[in-house]
mmCIF file of C-alpha atoms in Angstrom:
data_model
loop_
_atom_site.group_PDB
_atom_site.id
_atom_site.type_symbol
_atom_site.label_atom_id
_atom_site.label_comp_id
_atom_site.label_asym_id
_atom_site.label_seq_id
_atom_site.Cartn_x
_atom_site.Cartn_y
_atom_site.Cartn_z
ATOM 1 C CA UNK R 1 0.000 0.000 0.000
ATOM 2 C CA UNK R 2 1.111 3.566 -0.595
ATOM 3 C CA UNK R 3 -0.028 6.920 0.652
ATOM 4 C CA UNK R 4 -2.275 9.317 -1.220
ATOM 5 C CA UNK R 5 -1.421 9.614 -4.903
ATOM 6 C CA UNK R 6 1.074 12.214 -5.964
ATOM 7 C CA UNK R 7 -0.540 13.447 -9.150
ATOM 8 C CA UNK R 8 2.294 15.903 -9.685
ATOM 9 C CA UNK R 9 4.841 13.126 -9.854
ATOM 10 C CA UNK R 10 6.588 12.746 -13.177
ATOM 11 C CA UNK R 11 7.614 9.463 -14.660
ATOM 12 C CA UNK R 12 11.056 8.576 -15.837
ATOM 13 C CA UNK R 13 10.035 7.970 -19.443
ATOM 14 C CA UNK R 14 9.500 11.656 -20.211
ATOM 15 C CA UNK R 15 6.042 13.120 -20.602
ATOM 16 C CA UNK R 16 5.856 14.900 -24.013
ATOM 17 C CA UNK R 17 6.153 18.665 -24.268
ATOM 18 C CA UNK R 18 4.041 19.216 -27.367
ATOM 19 C CA UNK R 19 1.397 17.722 -29.626
ATOM 20 C CA UNK R 20 3.970 17.415 -32.403
ATOM 21 C CA UNK R 21 6.122 15.294 -30.122
ATOM 22 C CA UNK R 22 3.165 12.967 -29.598
ATOM 23 C CA UNK R 23 2.505 12.752 -33.346
ATOM 24 C CA UNK R 24 6.106 11.795 -34.058
ATOM 25 C CA UNK R 25 6.419 9.414 -31.116
ATOM 26 C CA UNK R 26 3.252 7.557 -32.089
ATOM 27 C CA UNK R 27 4.445 7.371 -35.700
ATOM 28 C CA UNK R 28 7.802 6.009 -34.548
ATOM 29 C CA UNK R 29 5.789 3.248 -32.879
ATOM 30 C CA UNK R 30 3.697 2.473 -35.987
ATOM 31 C CA UNK R 31 0.591 4.542 -35.210
ATOM 32 C CA UNK R 32 -0.361 7.425 -37.487
ATOM 33 C CA UNK R 33 -2.607 9.745 -35.493
ATOM 34 C CA UNK R 34 -4.404 12.834 -36.737
ATOM 35 C CA UNK R 35 -3.980 16.101 -34.867
ATOM 36 C CA UNK R 36 -7.197 15.702 -32.889
ATOM 37 C CA UNK R 37 -6.248 12.337 -31.448
ATOM 38 C CA UNK R 38 -2.649 13.415 -30.821
ATOM 39 C CA UNK R 39 -3.911 16.460 -28.931
ATOM 40 C CA UNK R 40 -6.182 14.301 -26.786
ATOM 41 C CA UNK R 41 -3.285 11.955 -25.985
ATOM 42 C CA UNK R 42 -0.998 14.882 -25.168
ATOM 43 C CA UNK R 43 -3.477 16.460 -22.771
ATOM 44 C CA UNK R 44 -4.236 13.130 -21.143
ATOM 45 C CA UNK R 45 -0.544 12.530 -20.458
ATOM 46 C CA UNK R 46 0.131 16.053 -19.222
ATOM 47 C CA UNK R 47 -2.943 16.313 -17.028
ATOM 48 C CA UNK R 48 -2.796 12.712 -15.718
ATOM 49 C CA UNK R 49 -6.382 12.171 -16.829
ATOM 50 C CA UNK R 50 -7.896 8.977 -18.247
ATOM 51 C CA UNK R 51 -8.532 9.119 -21.986
ATOM 52 C CA UNK R 52 -11.915 7.848 -23.165
ATOM 53 C CA UNK R 53 -11.908 6.858 -26.833
ATOM 54 C CA UNK R 54 -15.191 6.145 -28.565
ATOM 55 C CA UNK R 55 -15.763 5.183 -32.156
ATOM 56 C CA UNK R 56 -16.816 2.341 -34.395
ATOM 57 C CA UNK R 57 -15.121 -1.004 -34.031
ATOM 58 C CA UNK R 58 -11.868 -1.260 -35.936
ATOM 59 C CA UNK R 59 -10.858 2.405 -36.037
ATOM 60 C CA UNK R 60 -7.762 1.840 -33.880
ATOM 61 C CA UNK R 61 -8.858 2.710 -30.339
ATOM 62 C CA UNK R 62 -7.240 -0.272 -28.652
ATOM 63 C CA UNK R 63 -4.088 0.202 -30.694
ATOM 64 C CA UNK R 64 -3.599 3.615 -29.069
ATOM 65 C CA UNK R 65 -3.018 1.951 -25.697
ATOM 66 C CA UNK R 66 -0.688 -0.656 -27.180
ATOM 67 C CA UNK R 67 1.298 2.081 -28.883
ATOM 68 C CA UNK R 68 1.554 4.135 -25.688
ATOM 69 C CA UNK R 69 2.952 1.064 -23.922
ATOM 70 C CA UNK R 70 5.594 0.572 -26.622
ATOM 71 C CA UNK R 71 6.465 4.262 -26.488
ATOM 72 C CA UNK R 72 6.650 4.615 -22.708
ATOM 73 C CA UNK R 73 8.147 1.201 -21.989
ATOM 74 C CA UNK R 74 5.448 0.624 -19.372
ATOM 75 C CA UNK R 75 3.606 -2.660 -19.003
ATOM 76 C CA UNK R 76 0.354 -2.910 -20.925
ATOM 77 C CA UNK R 77 -2.298 -4.087 -18.460
ATOM 78 C CA UNK R 78 -5.481 -4.922 -20.316
ATOM 79 C CA UNK R 79 -8.893 -5.298 -18.736
ATOM 80 C CA UNK R 80 -11.278 -6.713 -21.332
ATOM 81 C CA UNK R 81 -14.808 -5.812 -20.242
ATOM 82 C CA UNK R 82 -17.851 -8.034 -20.677
ATOM 83 C CA UNK R 83 -21.325 -8.376 -19.278
ATOM 84 C CA UNK R 84 -21.183 -9.537 -15.668
ATOM 85 C CA UNK R 85 -17.583 -8.522 -14.925
ATOM 86 C CA UNK R 86 -17.194 -7.772 -11.228
ATOM 87 C CA UNK R 87 -14.753 -6.551 -8.611
ATOM 88 C CA UNK R 88 -13.055 -9.917 -8.125
ATOM 89 C CA UNK R 89 -12.329 -10.270 -11.829
ATOM 90 C CA UNK R 90 -11.235 -6.674 -12.372
ATOM 91 C CA UNK R 91 -9.480 -5.519 -9.207
ATOM 92 C CA UNK R 92 -8.660 -8.176 -6.605
ATOM 93 C CA UNK R 93 -9.819 -11.292 -4.818
ATOM 94 C CA UNK R 94 -8.658 -13.379 -1.911
ATOM 95 C CA UNK R 95 -6.867 -16.661 -2.503
ATOM 96 C CA UNK R 96 -9.294 -18.802 -0.501
ATOM 97 C CA UNK R 97 -7.461 -22.080 -1.107
ATOM 98 C CA UNK R 98 -4.207 -20.674 0.322
ATOM 99 C CA UNK R 99 -6.088 -19.093 3.230
ATOM 100 C CA UNK R 100 -7.687 -22.454 4.014
ATOM 101 C CA UNK R 101 -4.340 -24.227 3.807
ATOM 102 C CA UNK R 102 -2.840 -21.627 6.155
ATOM 103 C CA UNK R 103 -5.698 -22.134 8.624
ATOM 104 C CA UNK R 104 -5.363 -25.917 8.614
ATOM 105 C CA UNK R 105 -1.625 -25.617 9.120
ATOM 106 C CA UNK R 106 -2.208 -23.331 12.081
ATOM 107 C CA UNK R 107 -4.677 -25.826 13.528
ATOM 108 C CA UNK R 108 -2.300 -28.740 13.005
ATOM 109 C CA UNK R 109 0.593 -26.984 14.706
ATOM 110 C CA UNK R 110 -1.524 -25.645 17.551
ATOM 111 C CA UNK R 111 -0.925 -22.029 16.540
ATOM 112 C CA UNK R 112 -4.636 -21.491 15.960
ATOM 113 C CA UNK R 113 -5.591 -22.429 19.525
ATOM 114 C CA UNK R 114 -3.036 -20.065 21.029
ATOM 115 C CA UNK R 115 -3.854 -17.071 18.807
ATOM 116 C CA UNK R 116 -6.759 -14.692 19.333
ATOM 117 C CA UNK R 117 -9.557 -14.571 16.767
ATOM 118 C CA UNK R 118 -8.500 -11.084 15.635
ATOM 119 C CA UNK R 119 -4.897 -12.150 15.207
ATOM 120 C CA UNK R 120 -5.944 -15.188 13.183
ATOM 121 C CA UNK R 121 -8.159 -13.082 10.908
ATOM 122 C CA UNK R 122 -5.317 -10.594 10.423
ATOM 123 C CA UNK R 123 -3.133 -13.446 9.252
ATOM 124 C CA UNK R 124 -5.756 -14.703 6.814
ATOM 125 C CA UNK R 125 -6.255 -11.249 5.311
ATOM 126 C CA UNK R 126 -2.579 -10.499 4.848
ATOM 127 C CA UNK R 127 -1.357 -9.084 1.520
ATOM 128 C CA UNK R 128 0.294 -12.377 0.627
ATOM 129 C CA UNK R 129 -3.161 -13.889 0.166
ATOM 130 C CA UNK R 130 -4.352 -11.014 -2.032
ATOM 131 C CA UNK R 131 -4.619 -11.804 -5.751
ATOM 132 C CA UNK R 132 -4.038 -8.638 -7.743
ATOM 133 C CA UNK R 133 -6.108 -8.299 -10.896
ATOM 134 C CA UNK R 134 -5.665 -5.696 -13.620
ATOM 135 C CA UNK R 135 -6.911 -2.582 -11.815
ATOM 136 C CA UNK R 136 -4.969 -3.141 -8.602
ATOM 137 C CA UNK R 137 -1.834 -4.154 -10.526
ATOM 138 C CA UNK R 138 -2.006 -0.883 -12.468
ATOM 139 C CA UNK R 139 -2.230 1.211 -9.298
ATOM 140 C CA UNK R 140 0.328 -0.744 -7.246
ATOM 141 C CA UNK R 141 2.921 -1.122 -9.980
ATOM 142 C CA UNK R 142 6.130 -0.260 -8.146
ATOM 143 C CA UNK R 143 9.132 1.339 -9.811
ATOM 144 C CA UNK R 144 9.773 2.013 -13.479
ATOM 145 C CA UNK R 145 7.622 3.729 -16.064
ATOM 146 C CA UNK R 146 3.900 3.809 -15.309
ATOM 147 C CA UNK R 147 1.902 0.976 -16.841
ATOM 148 C CA UNK R 148 -0.707 1.600 -19.494
ATOM 149 C CA UNK R 149 -4.081 0.465 -18.179
ATOM 150 C CA UNK R 150 -6.394 -0.402 -21.058
ATOM 151 C CA UNK R 151 -10.038 -0.732 -20.000
ATOM 152 C CA UNK R 152 -11.296 -2.140 -23.263
ATOM 153 C CA UNK R 153 -14.893 -2.000 -24.503
ATOM 154 C CA UNK R 154 -16.333 -0.624 -21.279
ATOM 155 C CA UNK R 155 -19.742 -0.364 -22.939
ATOM 156 C CA UNK R 156 -19.972 -4.173 -22.700
ATOM 157 C CA UNK R 157 -19.851 -4.064 -18.879
ATOM 158 C CA UNK R 158 -22.851 -3.486 -16.624
ATOM 159 C CA UNK R 159 -23.761 -0.046 -15.268
ATOM 160 C CA UNK R 160 -22.722 -1.093 -11.760
ATOM 161 C CA UNK R 161 -19.189 -1.741 -12.903
ATOM 162 C CA UNK R 162 -18.866 1.858 -14.103
ATOM 163 C CA UNK R 163 -19.770 3.055 -10.609
ATOM 164 C CA UNK R 164 -16.967 0.953 -9.172
ATOM 165 C CA UNK R 165 -14.481 2.631 -11.523
ATOM 166 C CA UNK R 166 -15.235 6.143 -10.288
ATOM 167 C CA UNK R 167 -12.834 6.041 -7.316
ATOM 168 C CA UNK R 168 -10.105 4.602 -9.498
ATOM 169 C CA UNK R 169 -10.468 7.158 -12.269
ATOM 170 C CA UNK R 170 -10.699 10.191 -9.985
ATOM 171 C CA UNK R 171 -8.246 9.287 -7.192
ATOM 172 C CA UNK R 172 -6.182 6.491 -8.755
ATOM 173 C CA UNK R 173 -6.965 4.434 -5.674
ATOM 174 C CA UNK R 174 -8.768 1.257 -4.626
ATOM 175 C CA UNK R 175 -10.015 0.513 -1.138
ATOM 176 C CA UNK R 176 -9.676 -3.085 0.057
ATOM 177 C CA UNK R 177 -11.828 -3.195 3.207
ATOM 178 C CA UNK R 178 -9.621 -5.710 5.025
ATOM 179 C CA UNK R 179 -6.365 -3.868 4.280
ATOM 180 C CA UNK R 180 -7.074 -0.228 3.538
ATOM 181 C CA UNK R 181 -6.524 2.064 0.597
ATOM 182 C CA UNK R 182 -4.133 1.325 -2.255
ATOM 183 C CA UNK R 183 -3.213 4.597 -4.001
ATOM 184 C CA UNK R 184 -0.859 4.938 -6.963
ATOM 185 C CA UNK R 185 2.342 6.850 -6.217
ATOM 186 C CA UNK R 186 2.546 7.595 -9.944
ATOM 187 C CA UNK R 187 -0.758 7.336 -11.826
ATOM 188 C CA UNK R 188 -0.936 4.795 -14.617
ATOM 189 C CA UNK R 189 -1.677 5.938 -18.146
ATOM 190 C CA UNK R 190 -5.344 5.040 -18.565
ATOM 191 C CA UNK R 191 -7.076 4.454 -21.905
ATOM 192 C CA UNK R 192 -10.756 3.491 -21.946
ATOM 193 C CA UNK R 193 -12.421 2.372 -25.147
ATOM 194 C CA UNK R 194 -16.080 2.090 -26.050
ATOM 195 C CA UNK R 195 -17.828 1.046 -29.254
ATOM 196 C CA UNK R 196 -20.855 2.945 -27.980
ATOM 197 C CA UNK R 197 -23.224 0.001 -27.925
ATOM 198 C CA UNK R 198 -24.700 1.944 -24.994
ATOM 199 C CA UNK R 199 -24.028 5.372 -23.509
ATOM 200 C CA UNK R 200 -21.580 5.563 -20.622
ATOM 201 C CA UNK R 201 -22.585 7.514 -17.530
ATOM 202 C CA UNK R 202 -21.860 11.229 -17.263
ATOM 203 C CA UNK R 203 -20.101 10.687 -13.920
ATOM 204 C CA UNK R 204 -17.527 8.504 -15.617
ATOM 205 C CA UNK R 205 -17.126 10.829 -18.582
ATOM 206 C CA UNK R 206 -16.468 13.785 -16.275
ATOM 207 C CA UNK R 207 -13.391 12.017 -14.977
ATOM 208 C CA UNK R 208 -11.956 11.502 -18.457
ATOM 209 C CA UNK R 209 -10.807 13.412 -21.489
ATOM 210 C CA UNK R 210 -12.873 12.383 -24.492
ATOM 211 C CA UNK R 211 -12.135 11.835 -28.151
ATOM 212 C CA UNK R 212 -14.249 10.324 -30.909
ATOM 213 C CA UNK R 213 -12.050 8.271 -33.240
ATOM 214 C CA UNK R 214 -13.051 8.425 -36.894
ATOM 215 C CA UNK R 215 -12.024 6.163 -39.711
ATOM 216 C CA UNK R 216 -8.849 7.632 -41.221
ATOM 217 C CA UNK R 217 -9.152 9.705 -44.363
ATOM 218 C CA UNK R 218 -7.911 8.220 -47.617
ATOM 219 C CA UNK R 219 -4.326 9.509 -47.497
ATOM 220 C CA UNK R 220 -3.823 8.465 -43.893
ATOM 221 C CA UNK R 221 -5.262 5.005 -44.497
ATOM 222 C CA UNK R 222 -2.898 4.517 -47.444
ATOM 223 C CA UNK R 223 -0.018 5.616 -45.223
ATOM 224 C CA UNK R 224 -1.150 3.185 -42.491
ATOM 225 C CA UNK R 225 -1.195 0.306 -44.974
ATOM 226 C CA UNK R 226 2.275 1.321 -46.138
ATOM 227 C CA UNK R 227 3.518 1.401 -42.559
ATOM 228 C CA UNK R 228 1.925 -1.823 -41.307
ATOM 229 C CA UNK R 229 2.147 -3.838 -44.542
ATOM 230 C CA UNK R 230 5.195 -2.564 -46.436
ATOM 231 C CA UNK R 231 5.053 -5.509 -48.848
ATOM 232 C CA UNK R 232 1.892 -4.068 -50.437
ATOM 233 C CA UNK R 233 2.607 -1.993 -53.581
ATOM 234 C CA UNK R 234 1.534 1.635 -53.274
ATOM 235 C CA UNK R 235 -0.882 1.428 -56.218
ATOM 236 C CA UNK R 236 -2.637 -1.591 -54.690
ATOM 237 C CA UNK R 237 -2.740 0.087 -51.273
ATOM 238 C CA UNK R 238 -4.446 3.114 -52.804
ATOM 239 C CA UNK R 239 -7.006 0.969 -54.625
ATOM 240 C CA UNK R 240 -7.795 -1.056 -51.522
ATOM 241 C CA UNK R 241 -8.146 2.057 -49.359
ATOM 242 C CA UNK R 242 -10.436 3.612 -51.949
ATOM 243 C CA UNK R 243 -12.582 0.479 -52.273
ATOM 244 C CA UNK R 244 -12.791 0.182 -48.483
ATOM 245 C CA UNK R 245 -13.958 3.786 -48.220
ATOM 246 C CA UNK R 246 -16.687 3.059 -50.753
ATOM 247 C CA UNK R 247 -17.732 -0.106 -48.923
ATOM 248 C CA UNK R 248 -18.065 1.862 -45.677
ATOM 249 C CA UNK R 249 -20.646 4.086 -47.366
ATOM 250 C CA UNK R 250 -22.931 1.178 -48.301
ATOM 251 C CA UNK R 251 -24.730 1.046 -44.951
ATOM 252 C CA UNK R 252 -23.331 -2.294 -43.843
ATOM 253 C CA UNK R 253 -23.991 -4.014 -40.532
ATOM 254 C CA UNK R 254 -20.255 -4.021 -39.728
ATOM 255 C CA UNK R 255 -18.271 -1.619 -41.916
ATOM 256 C CA UNK R 256 -14.602 -2.613 -42.217
ATOM 257 C CA UNK R 257 -12.062 -1.048 -39.912
ATOM 258 C CA UNK R 258 -8.434 -0.178 -40.489
ATOM 259 C CA UNK R 259 -7.338 -3.668 -39.462
ATOM 260 C CA UNK R 260 -9.526 -5.160 -42.209
ATOM 261 C CA UNK R 261 -8.052 -2.770 -44.759
ATOM 262 C CA UNK R 262 -4.559 -3.927 -43.818
ATOM 263 C CA UNK R 263 -5.637 -7.583 -43.901
ATOM 264 C CA UNK R 264 -7.229 -7.166 -47.323
ATOM 265 C CA UNK R 265 -4.210 -5.432 -48.828
ATOM 266 C CA UNK R 266 -1.846 -8.004 -47.279
ATOM 267 C CA UNK R 267 -3.939 -10.894 -48.593
ATOM 268 C CA UNK R 268 -3.944 -9.497 -52.116
ATOM 269 C CA UNK R 269 -0.191 -8.966 -52.008
ATOM 270 C CA UNK R 270 0.292 -12.504 -50.700
ATOM 271 C CA UNK R 271 -1.731 -13.823 -53.636
ATOM 272 C CA UNK R 272 0.458 -11.857 -56.018
ATOM 273 C CA UNK R 273 -2.342 -9.539 -57.164
ATOM 274 C CA UNK R 274 -1.078 -6.158 -58.306
ATOM 275 C CA UNK R 275 -4.444 -4.427 -58.585
ATOM 276 C CA UNK R 276 -8.099 -4.854 -57.780
ATOM 277 C CA UNK R 277 -10.386 -6.707 -60.154
ATOM 278 C CA UNK R 278 -13.897 -7.992 -59.686
ATOM 279 C CA UNK R 279 -12.603 -11.562 -59.465
ATOM 280 C CA UNK R 280 -9.970 -10.758 -56.839
ATOM 281 C CA UNK R 281 -12.505 -8.859 -54.742
ATOM 282 C CA UNK R 282 -14.950 -11.749 -54.941
ATOM 283 C CA UNK R 283 -12.281 -14.236 -53.874
ATOM 284 C CA UNK R 284 -10.957 -12.182 -50.969
ATOM 285 C CA UNK R 285 -14.046 -10.409 -49.670
ATOM 286 C CA UNK R 286 -13.941 -12.518 -46.517
ATOM 287 C CA UNK R 287 -10.800 -10.741 -45.360
ATOM 288 C CA UNK R 288 -12.594 -7.419 -45.195
ATOM 289 C CA UNK R 289 -16.251 -8.293 -44.472
ATOM 290 C CA UNK R 290 -17.182 -10.855 -41.830
ATOM 291 C CA UNK R 291 -20.956 -11.053 -42.307
ATOM 292 C CA UNK R 292 -22.657 -12.840 -45.194
ATOM 293 C CA UNK R 293 -25.312 -10.132 -45.449
ATOM 294 C CA UNK R 294 -22.646 -7.443 -45.811
ATOM 295 C CA UNK R 295 -20.877 -9.441 -48.517
ATOM 296 C CA UNK R 296 -24.148 -9.860 -50.396
ATOM 297 C CA UNK R 297 -24.801 -6.136 -50.187
ATOM 298 C CA UNK R 298 -21.415 -5.370 -51.729
ATOM 299 C CA UNK R 299 -22.014 -7.914 -54.494
ATOM 300 C CA UNK R 300 -25.418 -6.384 -55.115
ATOM 301 C CA UNK R 301 -23.748 -2.979 -55.388
ATOM 302 C CA UNK R 302 -21.598 -4.547 -58.110
ATOM 303 C CA UNK R 303 -17.984 -5.673 -57.913
ATOM 304 C CA UNK R 304 -17.176 -4.178 -61.329
ATOM 305 C CA UNK R 305 -18.735 -0.935 -60.168
ATOM 306 C CA UNK R 306 -16.599 -1.062 -57.021
ATOM 307 C CA UNK R 307 -13.439 -1.487 -59.084
ATOM 308 C CA UNK R 308 -14.417 1.345 -61.418
ATOM 309 C CA UNK R 309 -15.134 3.638 -58.495
ATOM 310 C CA UNK R 310 -11.828 2.756 -56.814
ATOM 311 C CA UNK R 311 -9.885 3.396 -60.023
ATOM 312 C CA UNK R 312 -11.719 6.636 -60.704
ATOM 313 C CA UNK R 313 -11.161 8.043 -57.259
ATOM 314 C CA UNK R 314 -7.613 7.046 -56.497
ATOM 315 C CA UNK R 315 -6.379 4.443 -58.961
#
């Protein structure tokens, strides 16, 4: 346990001095951010505030946390949210099997009969029996650069779980009733993502800086493909990015994200295809669209039409 958090403490990895520094540092770690996102990251780091990223699935929200971990050298601690997640799974729980073994050992050696009830309970609720889950590990991380705590897809968790996060996000602390308050000496870098399947509470949003992550524009998506899949020829990368942009406008159930664009371009390059054709799209559509209904909608739109549009726009 530590004392109250020192939110003025600086980490050894060097908090950035400008938005441009963030842009370049993220790029050096394979993430091409626009100015809006880079500004949100910069302010989050400087102000020691959690960063809430919302946007459609696949726009690169989770990758921001992974990139910050590579940049800072801090451990990436990921808490994947889901319906029904609770305190024991997210923060801490007691190792009941070890506590029981300790109690039986005390009984066998006679230590239990000679100790008072309070003393025996104190032994059972000692820190060595505490199992640290993601949230507590992030706050009680010890020396070195601060970890990056990724609370991923918070919109999947129940409302009650958001309420539990309020103390953590405002004070960087967790209270364990049997032991007391664990407060971070140096706050972790916190990134929260949401696909907005439901609205998060205002109380949680007030504790965070907020940024809506859009799909990248055409030039940035081409650059991302070039960075993450350098084996893809530039002409093919441009055609794939253009076709993906068109597909996103067709009102699909799950429009493709950046990861699907990279997968599609990589698959085409692996197959030795130098440019998009109707046949190549038909054969590889499963790398970019993962629902049969969405694939049918694209085929109904016309694969030849899709190629023509891609060539006309950026071919």
